[in-house]
PDB file of C-alpha atoms in Angstrom:
ATOM      1  CA  MET A  15      16.485  21.845  17.935  1.00 71.00           C
ATOM      2  CA  THR A  16      16.670  20.318  21.413  1.00 89.00           C
ATOM      3  CA  SER A  17      19.473  17.949  22.336  1.00 93.00           C
ATOM      4  CA  LEU A  18      16.972  15.056  22.633  1.00 94.00           C
ATOM      5  CA  ARG A  19      15.588  15.663  19.153  1.00 95.00           C
ATOM      6  CA  GLN A  20      19.128  15.870  17.812  1.00 96.00           C
ATOM      7  CA  ARG A  21      20.033  12.587  19.514  1.00 96.00           C
ATOM      8  CA  MET A  22      16.907  10.820  18.218  1.00 97.00           C
ATOM      9  CA  THR A  23      17.515  12.097  14.673  1.00 96.00           C
ATOM     10  CA  GLU A  24      21.101  10.860  14.754  1.00 97.00           C
ATOM     11  CA  ASP A  25      19.962   7.477  16.148  1.00 97.00           C
ATOM     12  CA  MET A  26      17.602   7.122  13.200  1.00 96.00           C
ATOM     13  CA  GLN A  27      20.245   8.240  10.713  1.00 96.00           C
ATOM     14  CA  VAL A  28      22.888   5.755  11.881  1.00 96.00           C
ATOM     15  CA  ARG A  29      20.271   2.985  11.577  1.00 94.00           C
ATOM     16  CA  ASN A  30      19.511   4.218   8.054  1.00 91.00           C
ATOM     17  CA  LEU A  31      15.780   4.582   8.622  1.00 91.00           C
ATOM     18  CA  ALA A  32      13.880   5.905   5.626  1.00 86.00           C
ATOM     19  CA  LEU A  33      13.591   9.697   5.490  1.00 88.00           C
ATOM     20  CA  ASN A  34       9.783   9.536   5.646  1.00 88.00           C
ATOM     21  CA  THR A  35      10.032   7.356   8.766  1.00 93.00           C
ATOM     22  CA  GLN A  36      12.430   9.818  10.412  1.00 95.00           C
ATOM     23  CA  THR A  37      10.113  12.755   9.670  1.00 95.00           C
ATOM     24  CA  SER A  38       7.070  10.858  10.959  1.00 96.00           C
ATOM     25  CA  TYR A  39       8.770   9.738  14.194  1.00 97.00           C
ATOM     26  CA  VAL A  40      10.029  13.239  15.011  1.00 97.00           C
ATOM     27  CA  GLN A  41       6.556  14.661  14.374  1.00 97.00           C
ATOM     28  CA  GLN A  42       4.882  12.066  16.621  1.00 97.00           C
ATOM     29  CA  VAL A  43       7.298  12.653  19.514  1.00 97.00           C
ATOM     30  CA  SER A  44       6.868  16.411  19.117  1.00 96.00           C
ATOM     31  CA  LEU A  45       3.066  16.033  19.403  1.00 97.00           C
ATOM     32  CA  PHE A  46       3.527  13.844  22.490  1.00 97.00           C
ATOM     33  CA  ALA A  47       5.760  16.442  24.193  1.00 96.00           C
ATOM     34  CA  ARG A  48       3.440  19.290  23.234  1.00 96.00           C
ATOM     35  CA  HIS A  49       0.434  17.459  24.699  1.00 97.00           C
ATOM     36  CA  PHE A  50       2.049  17.495  28.173  1.00 96.00           C
ATOM     37  CA  ASP A  51       4.116  20.653  27.582  1.00 96.00           C
ATOM     38  CA  LYS A  52       7.138  18.761  28.913  1.00 94.00           C
ATOM     39  CA  SER A  53      10.249  17.101  27.575  1.00 95.00           C
ATOM     40  CA  PRO A  54       9.733  13.339  26.987  1.00 96.00           C
ATOM     41  CA  GLU A  55      12.679  12.784  29.355  1.00 95.00           C
ATOM     42  CA  LEU A  56      10.397  13.933  32.207  1.00 95.00           C
ATOM     43  CA  LEU A  57       7.500  11.682  31.200  1.00 95.00           C
ATOM     44  CA  GLY A  58       7.010   8.029  32.125  1.00 94.00           C
ATOM     45  CA  PRO A  59       4.810   4.968  31.587  1.00 95.00           C
ATOM     46  CA  GLU A  60       1.667   6.491  33.141  1.00 96.00           C
ATOM     47  CA  ASP A  61       1.953   9.563  30.904  1.00 96.00           C
ATOM     48  CA  ILE A  62       2.422   7.369  27.831  1.00 97.00           C
ATOM     49  CA  ARG A  63      -0.637   5.329  28.803  1.00 96.00           C
ATOM     50  CA  ALA A  64      -2.707   8.487  29.281  1.00 96.00           C
ATOM     51  CA  TYR A  65      -1.572   9.762  25.873  1.00 97.00           C
ATOM     52  CA  GLN A  66      -2.597   6.523  24.161  1.00 96.00           C
ATOM     53  CA  VAL A  67      -6.032   6.737  25.807  1.00 96.00           C
ATOM     54  CA  TYR A  68      -6.272  10.355  24.586  1.00 97.00           C
ATOM     55  CA  LEU A  69      -5.384   9.386  21.010  1.00 96.00           C
ATOM     56  CA  THR A  70      -7.893   6.526  21.010  1.00 95.00           C
ATOM     57  CA  ASN A  71     -10.854   7.971  22.921  1.00 95.00           C
ATOM     58  CA  GLU A  72     -10.647  11.724  22.410  1.00 95.00           C
ATOM     59  CA  ARG A  73      -8.832  12.137  19.104  1.00 95.00           C
ATOM     60  CA  LYS A  74     -10.476   8.944  17.825  1.00 94.00           C
ATOM     61  CA  LEU A  75      -7.525   8.218  15.580  1.00 94.00           C
ATOM     62  CA  ALA A  76      -7.532   5.205  13.295  1.00 92.00           C
ATOM     63  CA  THR A  77      -5.570   2.195  14.517  1.00 94.00           C
ATOM     64  CA  GLY A  78      -2.897   2.769  11.869  1.00 92.00           C
ATOM     65  CA  SER A  79      -2.272   6.313  13.124  1.00 94.00           C
ATOM     66  CA  VAL A  80      -1.992   5.111  16.740  1.00 96.00           C
ATOM     67  CA  LEU A  81       0.490   2.440  15.624  1.00 96.00           C
ATOM     68  CA  ILE A  82       2.749   5.122  14.114  1.00 96.00           C
ATOM     69  CA  ALA A  83       2.733   7.028  17.419  1.00 96.00           C
ATOM     70  CA  VAL A  84       3.503   3.791  19.304  1.00 97.00           C
ATOM     71  CA  ALA A  85       6.434   2.992  17.007  1.00 96.00           C
ATOM     72  CA  ALA A  86       7.865   6.497  17.432  1.00 97.00           C
ATOM     73  CA  LEU A  87       7.592   6.418  21.238  1.00 97.00           C
ATOM     74  CA  ARG A  88       9.085   2.940  21.430  1.00 97.00           C
ATOM     75  CA  PHE A  89      12.060   4.094  19.363  1.00 97.00           C
ATOM     76  CA  LEU A  90      12.527   7.189  21.511  1.00 97.00           C
ATOM     77  CA  TYR A  91      12.443   5.421  24.871  1.00 97.00           C
ATOM     78  CA  LYS A  92      14.150   2.204  23.842  1.00 96.00           C
ATOM     79  CA  VAL A  93      16.920   3.526  21.586  1.00 96.00           C
ATOM     80  CA  SER A  94      17.509   7.197  22.373  1.00 96.00           C
ATOM     81  CA  LEU A  95      16.642   7.215  26.085  1.00 96.00           C
ATOM     82  CA  LYS A  96      17.747   3.589  26.638  1.00 96.00           C
ATOM     83  CA  LYS A  97      14.901   2.710  29.016  1.00 95.00           C
ATOM     84  CA  ASP A  98      14.937  -0.847  30.289  1.00 93.00           C
ATOM     85  CA  TRP A  99      11.190  -1.351  30.096  1.00 94.00           C
ATOM     86  CA  ALA A 100       8.992  -4.251  28.991  1.00 93.00           C
ATOM     87  CA  PHE A 101       7.857  -2.266  25.958  1.00 93.00           C
ATOM     88  CA  GLU A 102       5.040  -4.644  24.991  1.00 92.00           C
ATOM     89  CA  ASP A 103       3.418  -3.775  28.331  1.00 93.00           C
ATOM     90  CA  VAL A 104       4.475  -0.152  28.801  1.00 93.00           C
ATOM     91  CA  ILE A 105       3.708   0.970  25.223  1.00 95.00           C
ATOM     92  CA  PRO A 106       1.246  -1.632  23.909  1.00 94.00           C
ATOM     93  CA  ALA A 107       0.385  -1.678  20.221  1.00 94.00           C
ATOM     94  CA  PRO A 108      -3.349  -1.815  19.414  1.00 93.00           C
ATOM     95  CA  HIS A 109      -4.628  -4.739  17.382  1.00 90.00           C
ATOM     96  CA  LYS A 110      -5.075  -3.630  13.791  1.00 85.00           C
ATOM     97  CA  PRO A 111      -8.208  -4.960  12.058  1.00 85.00           C
ATOM     98  CA  GLU A 112      -7.273  -7.131   9.101  1.00 82.00           C
ATOM     99  CA  ARG A 113      -9.013  -5.908   5.977  1.00 84.00           C
ATOM    100  CA  LEU A 114      -8.733  -7.381   2.508  1.00 84.00           C
ATOM    101  CA  PRO A 115      -8.403  -4.975  -0.420  1.00 87.00           C
ATOM    102  CA  VAL A 116     -11.171  -4.715  -3.004  1.00 91.00           C
ATOM    103  CA  ILE A 117      -9.744  -5.865  -6.324  1.00 93.00           C
ATOM    104  CA  PRO A 118     -10.893  -4.676  -9.769  1.00 94.00           C
ATOM    105  CA  SER A 119     -11.325  -7.367 -12.396  1.00 93.00           C
ATOM    106  CA  PRO A 120      -9.099  -7.352 -15.531  1.00 94.00           C
ATOM    107  CA  GLU A 121     -12.010  -5.905 -17.515  1.00 95.00           C
ATOM    108  CA  GLU A 122     -12.467  -3.131 -14.954  1.00 96.00           C
ATOM    109  CA  VAL A 123      -8.746  -2.312 -15.095  1.00 96.00           C
ATOM    110  CA  VAL A 124      -8.927  -1.944 -18.898  1.00 96.00           C
ATOM    111  CA  HIS A 125     -12.015   0.277 -18.615  1.00 96.00           C
ATOM    112  CA  PHE A 126     -10.476   2.389 -15.848  1.00 96.00           C
ATOM    113  CA  LEU A 127      -7.147   2.977 -17.636  1.00 96.00           C
ATOM    114  CA  GLY A 128      -9.064   3.995 -20.732  1.00 95.00           C
ATOM    115  CA  CYS A 129     -10.690   6.785 -18.700  1.00 96.00           C
ATOM    116  CA  VAL A 130      -7.363   8.338 -17.619  1.00 95.00           C
ATOM    117  CA  GLY A 131      -7.113  11.510 -19.681  1.00 89.00           C
ATOM    118  CA  SER A 132      -3.445  12.464 -19.413  1.00 92.00           C
ATOM    119  CA  THR A 133      -0.846  10.412 -21.316  1.00 93.00           C
ATOM    120  CA  LYS A 134       1.580  10.812 -18.412  1.00 95.00           C
ATOM    121  CA  HIS A 135      -0.897   9.764 -15.725  1.00 96.00           C
ATOM    122  CA  ARG A 136      -2.044   6.816 -17.826  1.00 96.00           C
ATOM    123  CA  ALA A 137       1.570   5.653 -18.257  1.00 96.00           C
ATOM    124  CA  ILE A 138       2.196   5.919 -14.492  1.00 97.00           C
ATOM    125  CA  LEU A 139      -0.960   4.038 -13.498  1.00 97.00           C
ATOM    126  CA  THR A 140      -0.383   1.423 -16.197  1.00 97.00           C
ATOM    127  CA  SER A 141       3.098   0.872 -14.719  1.00 97.00           C
ATOM    128  CA  CYS A 142       1.585   0.318 -11.260  1.00 97.00           C
ATOM    129  CA  TYR A 143      -0.642  -2.409 -12.671  1.00 97.00           C
ATOM    130  CA  ALA A 144       1.653  -3.980 -15.283  1.00 96.00           C
ATOM    131  CA  ALA A 145       4.693  -4.271 -12.999  1.00 96.00           C
ATOM    132  CA  GLY A 146       3.128  -4.238  -9.517  1.00 95.00           C
ATOM    133  CA  LEU A 147       4.886  -1.000  -8.600  1.00 96.00           C
ATOM    134  CA  ARG A 148       4.108   1.180  -5.620  1.00 95.00           C
ATOM    135  CA  ILE A 149       3.166   4.706  -6.654  1.00 95.00           C
ATOM    136  CA  SER A 150       6.389   6.035  -5.078  1.00 93.00           C
ATOM    137  CA  GLU A 151       8.392   3.545  -7.177  1.00 95.00           C
ATOM    138  CA  SER A 152       6.546   4.378 -10.366  1.00 96.00           C
ATOM    139  CA  ILE A 153       7.032   8.143 -10.165  1.00 95.00           C
ATOM    140  CA  HIS A 154      10.737   7.747  -9.341  1.00 95.00           C
ATOM    141  CA  LEU A 155      11.557   5.715 -12.439  1.00 96.00           C
ATOM    142  CA  LYS A 156      14.281   7.025 -14.730  1.00 95.00           C
ATOM    143  CA  PRO A 157      14.473   6.377 -18.492  1.00 95.00           C
ATOM    144  CA  THR A 158      17.581   4.257 -17.854  1.00 94.00           C
ATOM    145  CA  ASP A 159      15.565   1.946 -15.538  1.00 96.00           C
ATOM    146  CA  ILE A 160      13.638   0.618 -18.548  1.00 96.00           C
ATOM    147  CA  ASP A 161      15.737  -2.229 -19.987  1.00 96.00           C
ATOM    148  CA  SER A 162      14.071  -3.273 -23.242  1.00 95.00           C
ATOM    149  CA  GLN A 163      16.906  -5.677 -24.074  1.00 95.00           C
ATOM    150  CA  ARG A 164      16.281  -7.870 -21.028  1.00 95.00           C
ATOM    151  CA  MET A 165      12.604  -6.825 -20.785  1.00 96.00           C
ATOM    152  CA  VAL A 166      12.907  -5.798 -17.134  1.00 96.00           C
ATOM    153  CA  ILE A 167      12.409  -2.647 -15.091  1.00 96.00           C
ATOM    154  CA  ARG A 168      14.934  -1.804 -12.400  1.00 95.00           C
ATOM    155  CA  VAL A 169      13.321  -0.487  -9.216  1.00 94.00           C
ATOM    156  CA  ASP A 170      16.029   1.562  -7.536  1.00 91.00           C
ATOM    157  CA  GLN A 171      15.814   1.671  -3.732  1.00 84.00           C
ATOM    158  CA  GLY A 172      12.168   0.702  -3.314  1.00 79.00           C
ATOM    159  CA  LYS A 173      10.487   0.323   0.073  1.00 80.00           C
ATOM    160  CA  GLY A 174      12.958  -0.892   2.685  1.00 76.00           C
ATOM    161  CA  GLN A 175      15.767   0.613   0.552  1.00 80.00           C
ATOM    162  CA  LYS A 176      15.929  -2.502  -1.621  1.00 86.00           C
ATOM    163  CA  ASP A 177      16.659  -2.710  -5.328  1.00 91.00           C
ATOM    164  CA  ARG A 178      14.752  -5.239  -7.404  1.00 94.00           C
ATOM    165  CA  TYR A 179      13.879  -6.122 -10.969  1.00 95.00           C
ATOM    166  CA  VAL A 180      10.341  -6.610 -12.252  1.00 95.00           C
ATOM    167  CA  MET A 181       9.039  -7.776 -15.596  1.00 94.00           C
ATOM    168  CA  LEU A 182       8.603  -5.321 -18.454  1.00 96.00           C
ATOM    169  CA  SER A 183       5.416  -6.196 -20.257  1.00 94.00           C
ATOM    170  CA  PRO A 184       5.587  -5.742 -24.052  1.00 95.00           C
ATOM    171  CA  ARG A 185       2.334  -3.765 -23.877  1.00 95.00           C
ATOM    172  CA  LEU A 186       3.741  -1.563 -21.107  1.00 96.00           C
ATOM    173  CA  LEU A 187       6.903  -1.014 -23.170  1.00 96.00           C
ATOM    174  CA  GLU A 188       4.713   0.123 -26.050  1.00 95.00           C
ATOM    175  CA  THR A 189       2.849   2.515 -23.736  1.00 95.00           C
ATOM    176  CA  LEU A 190       6.092   3.931 -22.300  1.00 96.00           C
ATOM    177  CA  ARG A 191       7.652   4.368 -25.740  1.00 95.00           C
ATOM    178  CA  SER A 192       4.611   6.289 -26.997  1.00 94.00           C
ATOM    179  CA  TYR A 193       4.728   8.460 -23.881  1.00 94.00           C
ATOM    180  CA  TRP A 194       8.500   9.045 -24.208  1.00 93.00           C
ATOM    181  CA  LYS A 195       8.204  10.080 -27.867  1.00 92.00           C
ATOM    182  CA  ALA A 196       5.476  12.589 -26.967  1.00 90.00           C
ATOM    183  CA  ILE A 197       7.096  14.081 -23.835  1.00 89.00           C
ATOM    184  CA  ARG A 198      10.878  13.424 -24.202  1.00 91.00           C
ATOM    185  CA  PRO A 199      11.646  13.368 -20.437  1.00 91.00           C
ATOM    186  CA  LYS A 200      15.258  13.746 -19.285  1.00 87.00           C
ATOM    187  CA  ASP A 201      16.268  13.053 -15.661  1.00 90.00           C
ATOM    188  CA  TRP A 202      13.039  11.395 -14.542  1.00 95.00           C
ATOM    189  CA  LEU A 203      10.734   9.302 -16.681  1.00 95.00           C
ATOM    190  CA  PHE A 204       7.728  11.137 -15.214  1.00 96.00           C
ATOM    191  CA  GLU A 205       8.831  14.715 -14.611  1.00 94.00           C
ATOM    192  CA  GLY A 206       6.778  17.130 -12.535  1.00 91.00           C
ATOM    193  CA  ASN A 207       6.164  20.868 -12.844  1.00 88.00           C
ATOM    194  CA  VAL A 208       9.324  21.636 -10.866  1.00 88.00           C
ATOM    195  CA  PRO A 209      12.352  21.312 -13.172  1.00 85.00           C
ATOM    196  CA  GLY A 210      14.587  18.378 -12.250  1.00 88.00           C
ATOM    197  CA  GLN A 211      11.979  16.799  -9.953  1.00 92.00           C
ATOM    198  CA  PRO A 212       9.667  13.832 -10.538  1.00 94.00           C
ATOM    199  CA  ILE A 213       5.898  14.312 -10.573  1.00 95.00           C
ATOM    200  CA  ASN A 214       4.419  14.309  -7.091  1.00 93.00           C
ATOM    201  CA  ARG A 215       2.142  11.481  -6.009  1.00 92.00           C
ATOM    202  CA  SER A 216      -0.804  13.679  -5.023  1.00 94.00           C
ATOM    203  CA  SER A 217      -1.354  14.802  -8.625  1.00 94.00           C
ATOM    204  CA  VAL A 218      -1.378  11.142  -9.733  1.00 96.00           C
ATOM    205  CA  GLU A 219      -3.854  10.239  -6.989  1.00 95.00           C
ATOM    206  CA  LEU A 220      -6.129  13.120  -8.048  1.00 96.00           C
ATOM    207  CA  ALA A 221      -5.978  11.939 -11.670  1.00 95.00           C
ATOM    208  CA  CYS A 222      -6.799   8.431 -10.464  1.00 96.00           C
ATOM    209  CA  GLN A 223      -9.932   9.603  -8.645  1.00 95.00           C
ATOM    210  CA  LYS A 224     -11.011  11.689 -11.644  1.00 96.00           C
ATOM    211  CA  ALA A 225     -10.702   8.620 -13.889  1.00 96.00           C
ATOM    212  CA  ARG A 226     -12.689   6.538 -11.382  1.00 95.00           C
ATOM    213  CA  ARG A 227     -15.548   9.049 -11.505  1.00 95.00           C
ATOM    214  CA  LEU A 228     -15.493   9.049 -15.312  1.00 95.00           C
ATOM    215  CA  SER A 229     -15.455   5.246 -15.380  1.00 95.00           C
ATOM    216  CA  CYS A 230     -18.510   5.104 -13.043  1.00 94.00           C
ATOM    217  CA  MET A 231     -16.835   2.254 -11.148  1.00 92.00           C
ATOM    218  CA  ARG A 232     -18.416   1.417  -7.815  1.00 92.00           C
ATOM    219  CA  LYS A 233     -15.299  -0.254  -6.467  1.00 93.00           C
ATOM    220  CA  PRO A 234     -12.720   2.033  -4.835  1.00 93.00           C
ATOM    221  CA  ILE A 235      -9.607   2.249  -6.992  1.00 94.00           C
ATOM    222  CA  THR A 236      -6.246   3.824  -6.144  1.00 95.00           C
ATOM    223  CA  PRO A 237      -2.706   3.456  -7.501  1.00 95.00           C
ATOM    224  CA  HIS A 238      -2.082   0.919  -4.728  1.00 95.00           C
ATOM    225  CA  SER A 239      -5.171  -1.135  -5.572  1.00 95.00           C
ATOM    226  CA  LEU A 240      -3.695  -1.536  -9.073  1.00 96.00           C
ATOM    227  CA  ARG A 241      -0.637  -3.092  -7.405  1.00 95.00           C
ATOM    228  CA  HIS A 242      -2.960  -5.405  -5.464  1.00 95.00           C
ATOM    229  CA  ALA A 243      -4.715  -6.291  -8.723  1.00 95.00           C
ATOM    230  CA  PHE A 244      -1.342  -7.158 -10.293  1.00 95.00           C
ATOM    231  CA  ALA A 245      -0.691  -9.735  -7.553  1.00 94.00           C
ATOM    232  CA  VAL A 246      -4.177 -11.238  -7.541  1.00 93.00           C
ATOM    233  CA  HIS A 247      -4.436 -11.487 -11.332  1.00 94.00           C
ATOM    234  CA  LEU A 248      -1.030 -13.213 -11.458  1.00 94.00           C
ATOM    235  CA  LEU A 249      -2.191 -15.707  -8.829  1.00 91.00           C
ATOM    236  CA  GLU A 250      -5.364 -16.380 -10.768  1.00 90.00           C
ATOM    237  CA  ALA A 251      -3.238 -16.993 -13.876  1.00 90.00           C
ATOM    238  CA  GLY A 252      -1.251 -19.677 -12.005  1.00 89.00           C
ATOM    239  CA  THR A 253       1.918 -17.785 -10.953  1.00 92.00           C
ATOM    240  CA  ASP A 254       3.401 -19.162  -7.725  1.00 92.00           C
ATOM    241  CA  VAL A 255       3.394 -17.080  -4.542  1.00 92.00           C
ATOM    242  CA  ARG A 256       7.198 -17.004  -4.186  1.00 93.00           C
ATOM    243  CA  THR A 257       7.609 -15.410  -7.636  1.00 94.00           C
ATOM    244  CA  ILE A 258       4.971 -12.809  -6.810  1.00 93.00           C
ATOM    245  CA  GLN A 259       6.768 -12.071  -3.512  1.00 94.00           C
ATOM    246  CA  LEU A 260       9.978 -11.278  -5.412  1.00 93.00           C
ATOM    247  CA  LEU A 261       8.151  -9.123  -7.951  1.00 94.00           C
ATOM    248  CA  LEU A 262       6.352  -7.130  -5.248  1.00 94.00           C
ATOM    249  CA  GLY A 263       9.480  -6.773  -3.098  1.00 92.00           C
ATOM    250  CA  HIS A 264       7.823  -8.163   0.032  1.00 91.00           C
ATOM    251  CA  ARG A 265      10.171  -9.074   2.871  1.00 88.00           C
ATOM    252  CA  SER A 266       7.875 -11.794   4.198  1.00 90.00           C
ATOM    253  CA  LEU A 267       6.122 -14.515   2.205  1.00 90.00           C
ATOM    254  CA  ALA A 268       3.212 -14.225   4.656  1.00 88.00           C
ATOM    255  CA  THR A 269       2.512 -10.709   3.349  1.00 87.00           C
ATOM    256  CA  THR A 270       2.180 -12.034  -0.196  1.00 89.00           C
ATOM    257  CA  ALA A 271       0.224 -15.122   0.867  1.00 88.00           C
ATOM    258  CA  ARG A 272      -2.748 -13.019   1.967  1.00 87.00           C
ATOM    259  CA  TYR A 273      -3.578 -12.562  -1.720  1.00 87.00           C
ATOM    260  CA  LEU A 274      -4.494 -16.241  -1.724  1.00 85.00           C
ATOM    261  CA  ARG A 275      -7.576 -15.230   0.239  1.00 84.00           C
ATOM    262  CA  ILE A 276      -8.703 -12.914  -2.565  1.00 83.00           C
ATOM    263  CA  ALA A 277      -7.828 -14.809  -5.748  1.00 83.00           C
ATOM    264  CA  THR A 278     -11.033 -16.319  -7.120  1.00 75.00           C
ATOM    265  CA  SER A 279      -9.164 -19.237  -8.696  1.00 69.00           C
ATOM    266  CA  LYS A 280      -8.128 -20.252  -5.166  1.00 65.00           C
ATOM    267  CA  VAL A 281     -11.200 -19.225  -3.182  1.00 64.00           C
ATOM    268  CA  CYS A 282     -13.698 -20.643  -5.665  1.00 68.00           C
ATOM    269  CA  SER A 283     -11.792 -23.780  -6.673  1.00 67.00           C
ATOM    270  CA  ALA A 284     -13.651 -25.850  -4.056  1.00 68.00           C
ATOM    271  CA  SER A 285     -17.287 -26.763  -4.579  1.00 73.00           C
ATOM    272  CA  SER A 286     -19.926 -25.564  -2.170  1.00 77.00           C
ATOM    273  CA  PRO A 287     -21.441 -28.425  -0.133  1.00 82.00           C
ATOM    274  CA  LEU A 288     -24.798 -27.305  -1.492  1.00 76.00           C
ATOM    275  CA  ASP A 289     -23.694 -28.358  -4.975  1.00 76.00           C
ATOM    276  CA  LEU A 290     -22.586 -31.751  -3.644  1.00 78.00           C
ATOM    277  CA  LEU A 291     -25.998 -32.651  -2.244  1.00 81.00           C
ATOM    278  CA  PRO A 292     -27.974 -35.265  -4.192  1.00 81.00           C
ATOM    279  CA  ARG A 293     -30.671 -33.869  -6.413  1.00 73.00           C
ATOM    280  CA  PRO A 294     -34.020 -33.770  -4.550  1.00 66.00           C
ATOM    281  CA  ILE A 295     -36.601 -36.308  -5.718  1.00 57.00           C
ATOM    282  CA  PRO A 296     -39.173 -34.434  -7.761  1.00 64.00           C
ATOM    283  CA  VAL A 297     -42.533 -34.197  -6.073  1.00 61.00           C
ATOM    284  CA  GLU A 298     -45.330 -35.933  -7.981  1.00 65.00           C
ATOM    285  CA  PRO A 299     -47.851 -33.387  -9.181  1.00 66.00           C
ATOM    286  CA  GLU A 300     -51.289 -33.688  -7.670  1.00 65.00           C
ATOM    287  CA  PRO A 301     -53.967 -35.078 -10.012  1.00 64.00           C
ATOM    288  CA  ASN A 302     -56.058 -32.479 -11.745  1.00 64.00           C
ATOM    289  CA  THR A 303     -59.422 -31.945 -10.146  1.00 61.00           C
ATOM    290  CA  HIS A 304     -62.423 -30.748 -12.084  1.00 61.00           C
ATOM    291  CA  GLN A 305     -63.143 -27.117 -11.655  1.00 58.00           C
ATOM    292  CA  HIS A 306     -66.771 -26.049 -11.889  1.00 57.00           C
ATOM    293  CA  PHE A 307     -66.007 -22.357 -12.185  1.00 48.00           C
TER     294      PHE A 307
END
């Protein structure tokens, strides 16, 4: 490990960045250095610009992937190398297209969950929908996180290293109890094939895609789209945005508010101007003329 990598790793550790973020940043900086076959300490703004052009035009990476590289390079040069640059200009972030998720209807959710073959996978995906959990939060649940007395689920160190409580639906509790009686998990509610470890997310995602094929649904559906559906269906049922923000664990209310653009009860509550137009005056039918043939 080079001294610069060691310094950057320590800088991320003292700021308590998530482990996945640390791994991603180190990987991105390593790719940057390998591209020029030089230490980042010897590279400057023109090299960074050339690398961004390479990622965009030659590698044709998605905007999200370029944004990860930008974040890693900004951290390296701003924090670890302490460069006094105007980072918005030197390492600009590309504009990310704003896309709205495709949301399954409640009926489609019921149909989809019914097509999940494994009891364990069905319990995990049901948890994503019933409590608005991220897949990483769902698979890291422990039996002790299910509080049937208070009817809440404790999410321990979710995204952003924040604890929160979410509602425990009576129907979800029934599903989890049936699963627990059948499997009898110990350390983790959803144990994987490796003893003492939770199930890994890729196996859940594969089960999700298998169920989608069996359900013949045209809409894309993933564990995360079930979380989106949780938020939208709550909005359509009249739950206020602030409550949904707390349940989802969003830092910003603006992040939650985008669901207002998807909820049909909000989008379709106004009448189209077409429906407000006066009814057209019926046209008088022409008098019948005699036909000779």
